[in-house]
Tab-separated table of C-alpha atoms in Angstrom:
chain	number	residue	atom	x	y	z
A	1	UNK	CA	-16.802	-11.567	58.562
A	2	UNK	CA	-17.262	-15.235	59.380
A	3	UNK	CA	-14.357	-14.931	61.794
A	4	UNK	CA	-16.538	-13.014	64.245
A	5	UNK	CA	-18.422	-15.809	65.863
A	6	UNK	CA	-20.306	-15.898	69.120
A	7	UNK	CA	-17.019	-16.645	70.839
A	8	UNK	CA	-15.845	-13.073	70.209
A	9	UNK	CA	-17.304	-11.721	73.438
A	10	UNK	CA	-16.772	-8.031	74.050
A	11	UNK	CA	-17.294	-6.939	70.486
A	12	UNK	CA	-19.280	-3.788	70.996
A	13	UNK	CA	-21.269	-1.650	68.576
A	14	UNK	CA	-18.433	0.912	68.859
A	15	UNK	CA	-15.982	-1.723	67.710
A	16	UNK	CA	-18.333	-2.555	64.920
A	17	UNK	CA	-18.556	1.091	63.826
A	18	UNK	CA	-14.775	1.420	63.926
A	19	UNK	CA	-14.447	-1.705	61.888
A	20	UNK	CA	-16.883	-0.398	59.318
A	21	UNK	CA	-14.866	2.805	59.024
A	22	UNK	CA	-11.695	0.827	58.637
A	23	UNK	CA	-13.170	-1.151	55.798
A	24	UNK	CA	-14.972	1.796	54.224
A	25	UNK	CA	-13.050	1.656	51.027
A	26	UNK	CA	-11.773	5.005	49.901
A	27	UNK	CA	-12.067	5.415	46.151
A	28	UNK	CA	-9.259	7.440	44.569
A	29	UNK	CA	-9.196	9.029	41.132
A	30	UNK	CA	-7.187	6.939	38.673
A	31	UNK	CA	-8.299	3.618	40.096
A	32	UNK	CA	-10.143	1.005	38.097
A	33	UNK	CA	-13.030	-0.658	39.932
A	34	UNK	CA	-15.798	-3.079	39.042
A	35	UNK	CA	-19.355	-1.787	39.241
A	36	UNK	CA	-22.878	-2.625	38.250
A	37	UNK	CA	-25.124	-0.431	36.149
A	38	UNK	CA	-27.966	0.764	38.342
A	39	UNK	CA	-29.911	2.922	35.927
A	40	UNK	CA	-29.338	4.375	32.480
A	41	UNK	CA	-30.530	7.895	31.751
A	42	UNK	CA	-30.256	10.028	28.609
A	43	UNK	CA	-27.317	12.073	29.909
A	44	UNK	CA	-25.502	9.413	31.855
A	45	UNK	CA	-25.747	6.340	34.023
A	46	UNK	CA	-25.757	5.632	37.738
A	47	UNK	CA	-23.325	2.948	38.772
A	48	UNK	CA	-23.062	0.964	41.970
A	49	UNK	CA	-19.388	0.518	42.787
A	50	UNK	CA	-19.904	-0.113	46.495
A	51	UNK	CA	-19.599	3.529	47.510
A	52	UNK	CA	-22.136	5.160	49.815
A	53	UNK	CA	-23.767	6.941	46.894
A	54	UNK	CA	-24.214	5.638	43.357
A	55	UNK	CA	-21.454	7.007	41.110
A	56	UNK	CA	-22.228	8.981	37.971
A	57	UNK	CA	-20.982	8.095	34.485
A	58	UNK	CA	-21.625	11.010	32.110
A	59	UNK	CA	-22.599	10.161	28.519
A	60	UNK	CA	-19.405	11.694	27.074
A	61	UNK	CA	-17.279	9.421	29.304
A	62	UNK	CA	-19.013	6.215	28.222
A	63	UNK	CA	-16.922	5.329	25.200
A	64	UNK	CA	-14.259	6.308	22.693
A	65	UNK	CA	-16.979	5.966	20.085
A	66	UNK	CA	-19.604	8.645	19.805
A	67	UNK	CA	-22.852	7.326	21.253
A	68	UNK	CA	-26.306	8.521	20.324
A	69	UNK	CA	-27.901	6.669	23.170
A	70	UNK	CA	-26.269	5.369	26.372
A	71	UNK	CA	-28.033	2.036	25.844
A	72	UNK	CA	-25.623	1.358	22.971
A	73	UNK	CA	-22.962	0.957	25.636
A	74	UNK	CA	-24.690	0.005	28.880
A	75	UNK	CA	-27.602	-2.095	30.014
A	76	UNK	CA	-29.030	-1.949	33.554
A	77	UNK	CA	-27.807	-4.812	35.703
A	78	UNK	CA	-24.620	-5.241	33.712
A	79	UNK	CA	-21.248	-5.440	35.453
A	80	UNK	CA	-18.001	-4.052	34.053
A	81	UNK	CA	-14.963	-1.992	34.989
A	82	UNK	CA	-14.918	1.755	35.483
A	83	UNK	CA	-12.191	4.353	35.824
A	84	UNK	CA	-12.583	6.779	38.728
A	85	UNK	CA	-12.347	10.196	37.166
A	86	UNK	CA	-12.946	12.572	40.076
A	87	UNK	CA	-13.253	12.439	43.845
A	88	UNK	CA	-16.575	12.537	45.590
A	89	UNK	CA	-18.422	15.841	45.297
A	90	UNK	CA	-20.376	17.437	48.176
A	91	UNK	CA	-23.132	14.882	47.742
A	92	UNK	CA	-20.600	12.092	48.022
A	93	UNK	CA	-20.919	11.165	44.360
A	94	UNK	CA	-17.947	9.998	42.312
A	95	UNK	CA	-17.611	10.576	38.574
A	96	UNK	CA	-16.635	7.577	36.452
A	97	UNK	CA	-15.334	6.984	32.951
A	98	UNK	CA	-15.216	4.039	30.570
A	99	UNK	CA	-13.661	6.162	27.836
A	100	UNK	CA	-10.389	6.432	29.816
A	101	UNK	CA	-10.171	2.659	30.171
A	102	UNK	CA	-10.857	2.193	26.487
A	103	UNK	CA	-8.103	4.659	25.578
A	104	UNK	CA	-5.583	3.030	27.891
A	105	UNK	CA	-6.319	-0.473	26.617
A	106	UNK	CA	-6.524	0.554	22.971
A	107	UNK	CA	-3.120	2.257	23.117
A	108	UNK	CA	-1.678	-0.727	24.934
A	109	UNK	CA	-2.959	-3.055	22.200
A	110	UNK	CA	-1.724	-0.787	19.442
A	111	UNK	CA	1.736	-0.651	21.022
A	112	UNK	CA	1.730	-4.459	21.139
A	113	UNK	CA	0.754	-4.634	17.474
A	114	UNK	CA	3.439	-2.157	16.479
A	115	UNK	CA	6.023	-4.196	18.363
A	116	UNK	CA	4.924	-7.259	16.376
A	117	UNK	CA	5.037	-5.197	13.175
A	118	UNK	CA	1.585	-6.665	12.584
A	119	UNK	CA	-0.504	-6.015	9.512
A	120	UNK	CA	-3.995	-4.823	10.415
A	121	UNK	CA	-6.960	-4.214	8.143
A	122	UNK	CA	-9.171	-1.185	8.470
A	123	UNK	CA	-11.708	0.751	6.460
A	124	UNK	CA	-11.148	4.367	5.526
A	125	UNK	CA	-13.929	6.520	6.992
A	126	UNK	CA	-12.763	9.932	5.809
A	127	UNK	CA	-10.107	11.591	3.688
A	128	UNK	CA	-8.541	15.027	3.857
A	129	UNK	CA	-5.862	16.884	1.940
A	130	UNK	CA	-3.060	15.126	3.779
A	131	UNK	CA	-4.319	11.560	3.611
A	132	UNK	CA	-6.960	9.209	4.983
A	133	UNK	CA	-8.450	8.359	8.386
A	134	UNK	CA	-9.131	4.891	9.805
A	135	UNK	CA	-9.963	3.355	13.174
A	136	UNK	CA	-7.536	0.914	14.773
A	137	UNK	CA	-8.672	-0.668	18.050
A	138	UNK	CA	-11.156	2.196	18.285
A	139	UNK	CA	-8.449	4.854	17.979
A	140	UNK	CA	-8.252	7.300	15.115
A	141	UNK	CA	-5.345	6.561	12.807
A	142	UNK	CA	-3.920	8.596	9.961
A	143	UNK	CA	-2.458	7.327	6.677
A	144	UNK	CA	-0.378	10.030	4.948
A	145	UNK	CA	-1.168	10.379	1.244
A	146	UNK	CA	2.367	9.295	0.335
A	147	UNK	CA	1.719	5.988	2.106
A	148	UNK	CA	-1.451	5.091	0.217
A	149	UNK	CA	-0.678	2.894	-2.797
A	150	UNK	CA	-3.793	2.687	-4.853
A	151	UNK	CA	-4.625	4.115	-8.230
A	152	UNK	CA	-8.032	5.293	-7.062
A	153	UNK	CA	-8.402	9.018	-6.528
A	154	UNK	CA	-8.321	9.883	-2.838
A	155	UNK	CA	-11.949	11.051	-2.807
A	156	UNK	CA	-13.115	7.552	-3.755
A	157	UNK	CA	-11.234	5.805	-0.965
A	158	UNK	CA	-13.891	6.174	1.722
A	159	UNK	CA	-15.260	2.721	2.519
A	160	UNK	CA	-12.159	0.996	1.137
A	161	UNK	CA	-10.590	-1.650	3.397
A	162	UNK	CA	-6.787	-1.621	3.330
A	163	UNK	CA	-4.008	-3.710	4.882
A	164	UNK	CA	-1.906	-1.397	7.051
A	165	UNK	CA	1.309	-1.361	9.017
A	166	UNK	CA	2.299	0.981	11.821
A	167	UNK	CA	4.593	3.942	11.215
A	168	UNK	CA	4.209	5.829	14.474
A	169	UNK	CA	2.475	5.028	17.761
A	170	UNK	CA	2.729	7.831	20.314
A	171	UNK	CA	0.084	7.972	23.020
A	172	UNK	CA	1.455	11.145	24.643
A	173	UNK	CA	1.164	13.111	21.428
A	174	UNK	CA	-1.959	11.211	20.376
A	175	UNK	CA	-0.317	10.211	17.118
A	176	UNK	CA	-1.201	6.971	15.376
A	177	UNK	CA	0.221	6.899	11.858
A	178	UNK	CA	-0.119	3.975	9.446
A	179	UNK	CA	1.172	2.946	6.053
A	180	UNK	CA	-0.648	1.077	3.347
A	181	UNK	CA	2.469	1.056	1.198
A	182	UNK	CA	4.543	-0.772	3.815
A	183	UNK	CA	1.893	-3.481	4.160
A	184	UNK	CA	1.729	-3.980	0.394
A	185	UNK	CA	5.440	-3.823	-0.177
A	186	UNK	CA	6.087	-6.332	2.573
A	187	UNK	CA	3.657	-8.788	1.066
A	188	UNK	CA	5.212	-8.266	-2.341
A	189	UNK	CA	8.750	-8.364	-0.971
A	190	UNK	CA	8.227	-11.818	0.442
A	191	UNK	CA	7.912	-12.971	-3.143
A	192	UNK	CA	10.743	-10.889	-4.592
A	193	UNK	CA	14.483	-11.336	-4.505
A	194	UNK	CA	17.456	-9.122	-5.096
A	195	UNK	CA	18.868	-9.957	-8.527
A	196	UNK	CA	15.456	-10.880	-9.942
A	197	UNK	CA	14.233	-9.397	-13.226
A	198	UNK	CA	10.626	-8.201	-13.285
A	199	UNK	CA	8.413	-6.599	-15.906
A	200	UNK	CA	6.904	-3.283	-14.924
A	201	UNK	CA	5.198	-0.169	-16.188
A	202	UNK	CA	6.464	3.388	-15.870
A	203	UNK	CA	3.961	5.182	-13.630
A	204	UNK	CA	5.672	8.471	-13.010
A	205	UNK	CA	8.826	10.337	-13.942
A	206	UNK	CA	10.615	12.683	-11.557
A	207	UNK	CA	13.916	14.536	-12.043
A	208	UNK	CA	15.596	11.982	-9.731
A	209	UNK	CA	14.242	8.841	-11.365
A	210	UNK	CA	11.281	6.831	-12.595
A	211	UNK	CA	8.610	5.078	-10.527
A	212	UNK	CA	7.892	1.634	-11.917
A	213	UNK	CA	4.799	-0.348	-11.029
A	214	UNK	CA	5.750	-3.992	-10.575
A	215	UNK	CA	2.613	-6.009	-10.007
A	216	UNK	CA	0.794	-3.489	-7.842
A	217	UNK	CA	3.656	-1.990	-5.869
A	218	UNK	CA	5.896	0.855	-6.857
A	219	UNK	CA	9.677	0.675	-7.086
A	220	UNK	CA	12.158	3.455	-7.758
A	221	UNK	CA	14.533	3.320	-10.677
A	222	UNK	CA	16.923	6.041	-9.547
A	223	UNK	CA	18.447	8.191	-12.303
A	224	UNK	CA	21.904	6.864	-11.363
A	225	UNK	CA	20.656	3.291	-11.909
A	226	UNK	CA	19.280	3.808	-15.433
A	227	UNK	CA	22.524	3.533	-17.393
A	228	UNK	CA	26.296	3.456	-17.072
A	229	UNK	CA	26.272	6.512	-19.334
A	230	UNK	CA	25.195	9.874	-17.993
A	231	UNK	CA	21.449	10.488	-18.035
A	232	UNK	CA	20.309	14.149	-17.896
A	233	UNK	CA	16.688	13.366	-17.169
A	234	UNK	CA	14.725	10.103	-17.047
A	235	UNK	CA	12.458	11.660	-19.706
A	236	UNK	CA	15.184	11.104	-22.289
A	237	UNK	CA	14.910	7.326	-21.762
A	238	UNK	CA	11.320	6.645	-20.613
A	239	UNK	CA	7.768	7.780	-21.167
A	240	UNK	CA	4.888	7.218	-18.770
A	241	UNK	CA	3.156	3.859	-19.473
A	242	UNK	CA	6.273	2.360	-21.102
A	243	UNK	CA	6.607	-1.328	-20.387
A	244	UNK	CA	10.076	-2.024	-19.018
A	245	UNK	CA	12.239	-4.779	-17.609
A	246	UNK	CA	14.080	-3.953	-14.421
A	247	UNK	CA	16.220	-5.805	-11.923
A	248	UNK	CA	15.637	-5.583	-8.174
A	249	UNK	CA	18.792	-4.358	-6.464
A	250	UNK	CA	17.468	-3.619	-2.984
A	251	UNK	CA	14.442	-4.436	-0.802
A	252	UNK	CA	13.993	-2.239	2.250
A	253	UNK	CA	11.017	-3.607	4.192
A	254	UNK	CA	11.514	-1.126	7.015
A	255	UNK	CA	10.915	1.872	4.797
A	256	UNK	CA	8.783	0.025	2.253
A	257	UNK	CA	11.183	0.754	-0.593
A	258	UNK	CA	12.079	-1.312	-3.621
A	259	UNK	CA	15.131	-0.156	-5.579
A	260	UNK	CA	15.423	-1.059	-9.238
A	261	UNK	CA	18.095	-0.926	-11.906
A	262	UNK	CA	18.379	-1.159	-15.668
A	263	UNK	CA	22.035	-0.078	-15.508
A	264	UNK	CA	23.054	-3.483	-14.148
A	265	UNK	CA	21.291	-5.122	-17.089
A	266	UNK	CA	23.245	-3.291	-19.801
A	267	UNK	CA	25.395	-5.670	-21.886
A	268	UNK	CA	27.440	-2.631	-22.928
A	269	UNK	CA	27.577	0.687	-21.066
A	270	UNK	CA	25.033	3.081	-22.561
A	271	UNK	CA	22.775	0.438	-24.159
A	272	UNK	CA	19.762	1.775	-22.212
A	273	UNK	CA	20.136	5.123	-23.949
A	274	UNK	CA	20.816	3.702	-27.421
A	275	UNK	CA	18.598	0.603	-27.485
A	276	UNK	CA	16.533	-0.349	-24.401
A	277	UNK	CA	15.000	-3.285	-26.328
A	278	UNK	CA	18.395	-4.940	-26.548
A	279	UNK	CA	18.793	-4.540	-22.779
A	280	UNK	CA	15.375	-6.123	-22.150
A	281	UNK	CA	16.195	-9.044	-24.457
A	282	UNK	CA	19.395	-9.827	-22.578
A	283	UNK	CA	18.000	-8.931	-19.162
A	284	UNK	CA	17.763	-12.468	-17.731
A	285	UNK	CA	21.259	-13.309	-18.946
A	286	UNK	CA	22.755	-10.158	-17.405
A	287	UNK	CA	20.822	-10.691	-14.175
A	288	UNK	CA	22.238	-14.225	-13.897
A	289	UNK	CA	25.747	-12.740	-14.140
A	290	UNK	CA	24.856	-10.140	-11.509
A	291	UNK	CA	23.672	-12.852	-9.137
A	292	UNK	CA	26.864	-14.832	-9.712
A	293	UNK	CA	28.950	-11.768	-8.889
A	294	UNK	CA	26.857	-11.165	-5.786
A	295	UNK	CA	27.363	-14.764	-4.674
A	296	UNK	CA	31.082	-14.661	-5.426
A	297	UNK	CA	31.404	-11.436	-3.446
A	298	UNK	CA	29.545	-13.041	-0.572
A	299	UNK	CA	31.681	-16.175	-0.539
A	300	UNK	CA	34.908	-14.258	-1.031
A	301	UNK	CA	34.163	-12.021	1.876
A	302	UNK	CA	32.759	-14.751	4.053
A	303	UNK	CA	36.174	-16.411	3.945
A	304	UNK	CA	37.966	-13.277	5.121
A	305	UNK	CA	35.726	-11.331	7.435
A	306	UNK	CA	33.517	-12.234	10.380
A	307	UNK	CA	29.949	-13.009	9.306
A	308	UNK	CA	28.301	-10.004	10.976
A	309	UNK	CA	30.295	-7.636	8.775
A	310	UNK	CA	29.360	-9.483	5.594
A	311	UNK	CA	25.779	-8.259	5.490
A	312	UNK	CA	26.823	-4.635	5.591
A	313	UNK	CA	29.665	-5.080	3.155
A	314	UNK	CA	27.331	-6.792	0.743
A	315	UNK	CA	24.953	-3.859	0.700
A	316	UNK	CA	27.775	-1.560	-0.248
A	317	UNK	CA	28.980	-4.088	-2.773
A	318	UNK	CA	25.510	-4.312	-4.281
A	319	UNK	CA	25.327	-0.552	-4.558
A	320	UNK	CA	28.812	-0.281	-6.007
A	321	UNK	CA	28.827	-3.186	-8.482
A	322	UNK	CA	29.492	-1.718	-11.888
B	1	UNK	CA	-26.518	-12.729	24.018
B	2	UNK	CA	-22.825	-13.125	24.891
B	3	UNK	CA	-21.272	-10.455	27.052
B	4	UNK	CA	-17.700	-11.174	26.029
B	5	UNK	CA	-15.994	-12.092	22.785
B	6	UNK	CA	-12.511	-12.912	21.620
B	7	UNK	CA	-10.488	-10.933	19.154
B	8	UNK	CA	-7.593	-12.548	17.319
B	9	UNK	CA	-4.772	-11.660	15.006
B	10	UNK	CA	-2.809	-13.967	12.727
B	11	UNK	CA	0.820	-12.859	12.967
B	12	UNK	CA	3.882	-14.156	11.170
B	13	UNK	CA	4.827	-16.675	13.860
B	14	UNK	CA	2.217	-16.225	16.535
B	15	UNK	CA	-1.446	-16.013	17.259
B	16	UNK	CA	-2.560	-12.973	19.282
B	17	UNK	CA	-5.736	-13.206	21.377
B	18	UNK	CA	-7.556	-10.501	23.344
B	19	UNK	CA	-10.953	-10.218	25.033
B	20	UNK	CA	-13.570	-7.552	24.355
B	21	UNK	CA	-16.648	-6.841	26.402
B	22	UNK	CA	-19.677	-6.726	24.135
B	23	UNK	CA	-22.717	-4.542	24.761
B	24	UNK	CA	-25.352	-4.203	22.087
B	25	UNK	CA	-23.150	-3.859	18.985
B	26	UNK	CA	-20.319	-2.183	20.805
B	27	UNK	CA	-17.033	-3.897	21.564
B	28	UNK	CA	-15.042	-2.434	24.420
B	29	UNK	CA	-11.484	-3.682	25.071
B	30	UNK	CA	-11.180	-5.778	28.236
B	31	UNK	CA	-7.606	-7.090	27.952
B	32	UNK	CA	-4.426	-6.566	25.995
B	33	UNK	CA	-3.184	-9.189	23.537
B	34	UNK	CA	-1.807	-12.556	24.618
B	35	UNK	CA	0.520	-14.445	22.297
B	36	UNK	CA	0.748	-18.085	21.346
B	37	UNK	CA	3.000	-20.058	21.107
B	38	UNK	CA	5.659	-17.501	22.068
B	39	UNK	CA	3.925	-17.015	25.425
B	40	UNK	CA	1.416	-19.306	27.021
B	41	UNK	CA	-1.547	-17.220	25.915
B	42	UNK	CA	-4.074	-19.590	27.435
B	43	UNK	CA	-2.556	-19.595	30.938
B	44	UNK	CA	-2.096	-15.823	30.863
B	45	UNK	CA	-5.648	-15.294	29.686
B	46	UNK	CA	-6.913	-17.560	32.452
B	47	UNK	CA	-4.970	-15.625	35.095
B	48	UNK	CA	-6.196	-12.302	33.727
B	49	UNK	CA	-9.835	-13.414	33.730
B	50	UNK	CA	-9.529	-14.866	37.227
B	51	UNK	CA	-8.121	-11.577	38.499
B	52	UNK	CA	-11.345	-9.914	37.379
B	53	UNK	CA	-13.537	-11.460	40.028
B	54	UNK	CA	-16.657	-9.772	38.705
B	55	UNK	CA	-16.581	-12.031	35.625
B	56	UNK	CA	-18.701	-15.107	36.272
B	57	UNK	CA	-17.178	-18.547	36.183
B	58	UNK	CA	-19.522	-19.582	33.362
B	59	UNK	CA	-18.344	-16.682	31.180
B	60	UNK	CA	-14.717	-17.333	32.054
B	61	UNK	CA	-14.896	-21.017	31.156
B	62	UNK	CA	-16.741	-20.273	27.935
B	63	UNK	CA	-14.064	-17.786	26.871
B	64	UNK	CA	-11.229	-20.145	27.740
B	65	UNK	CA	-12.857	-23.002	25.841
B	66	UNK	CA	-13.268	-20.784	22.815
B	67	UNK	CA	-9.623	-19.741	23.094
B	68	UNK	CA	-8.631	-23.414	23.195
B	69	UNK	CA	-10.613	-24.105	20.007
B	70	UNK	CA	-8.994	-21.162	18.252
B	71	UNK	CA	-5.487	-22.130	19.349
B	72	UNK	CA	-6.092	-25.699	18.161
B	73	UNK	CA	-7.367	-24.478	14.815
B	74	UNK	CA	-4.369	-22.183	14.355
B	75	UNK	CA	-1.974	-24.892	15.474
B	76	UNK	CA	-3.415	-27.544	13.175
B	77	UNK	CA	-2.701	-25.720	9.947
B	78	UNK	CA	-5.177	-22.861	10.308
B	79	UNK	CA	-2.281	-20.430	10.510
B	80	UNK	CA	-1.449	-21.117	6.876
B	81	UNK	CA	-5.004	-20.916	5.595
B	82	UNK	CA	-6.698	-17.672	4.556
B	83	UNK	CA	-8.127	-15.608	7.398
B	84	UNK	CA	-11.516	-15.606	5.669
B	85	UNK	CA	-11.697	-19.368	6.291
B	86	UNK	CA	-10.926	-18.923	9.970
B	87	UNK	CA	-13.482	-16.140	10.166
B	88	UNK	CA	-16.147	-18.454	8.707
B	89	UNK	CA	-15.231	-21.112	11.253
B	90	UNK	CA	-15.318	-18.678	14.193
B	91	UNK	CA	-17.963	-16.061	13.333
B	92	UNK	CA	-18.073	-14.755	16.907
B	93	UNK	CA	-14.337	-13.967	16.953
B	94	UNK	CA	-13.063	-10.853	15.229
B	95	UNK	CA	-10.058	-12.095	13.271
B	96	UNK	CA	-7.473	-9.879	11.605
B	97	UNK	CA	-3.913	-9.994	10.393
B	98	UNK	CA	-1.938	-10.694	7.295
B	99	UNK	CA	-3.171	-12.183	3.990
């Protein structure tokens, strides 16, 4: 306005009115504007955003979080950003929302975190039949039961803080799914290596294999990896709570899976079925041989095939080594 | 009572920093995350805060100074120390991440 000095002769009140109209900012739904809290009332707040009439922010639009009292979110005189929810009504009043802004920014942050494959910590606030509920950046996240790795019964998990990784982030479908197992396995995997022998405890037996607890995370000893001889059911070799020695044959951080083998540790095919103790005694020795073979396979192939193929080939080799 | 506070995340190779607006005990997200050293988090944060002209200069400078302290801490070995230590050093910053 400082441009209009006394030198601007001929600037009439009509011009002034026209100018005011021109600069009368039209607020459109979907925009984000700064505003100052004018007054806070039990059912909402009046906000000055520079419109002719103070805009209204209903209580339910104040936050993602449930508020008992609007003062938990707003104080008179405070300035912040608001989302314009609806056009002016007959009285010229706009309706505003903070909740929308919080959702947009929370999803944006969560997408960033997923992209980083970040580990976040959060406290379980409720459980249901399918799993547990947490808050991540203010959003409600779900951890499926199969992705919770703790020995505590599910009912006792409320209040427990867990490291978590993202499984699914989908704003359109309002789905935020997390995994405790992936966070744990990743941490554990950083310390584990393929070809390493670890001591574990049999935690569960399924028709397709045995789940072995190795220092807090669970690995699968598939039925086909128990012995070179045919195994009808893992029950014929293991009981729950058995202490076992197993070798790590695959680490899949993406899916949070650790694959184990006792087959590769057998000095003679079928030893696991006849005498597991013998297998455990010779485990380190057999594992050293396995690692040598793995290395030899790697070097042999590296000489013949382009490097990018080697990785893939090796995985097959690891799975097929007899 | 501060009106804004930082939020940070220790990642594998980077530090992530965001700003929350604080009212009473409530934290409301003001920005997305900025990464360091992969991106110049500090410069980006500065630009973002400057674009929000309703934030006072005093608040902006205070936030940027705090971000500088956090980046320095992370850079000078803090990244390899437990997060609980960082949290004790920066009680006003909500710090998360691995380990």
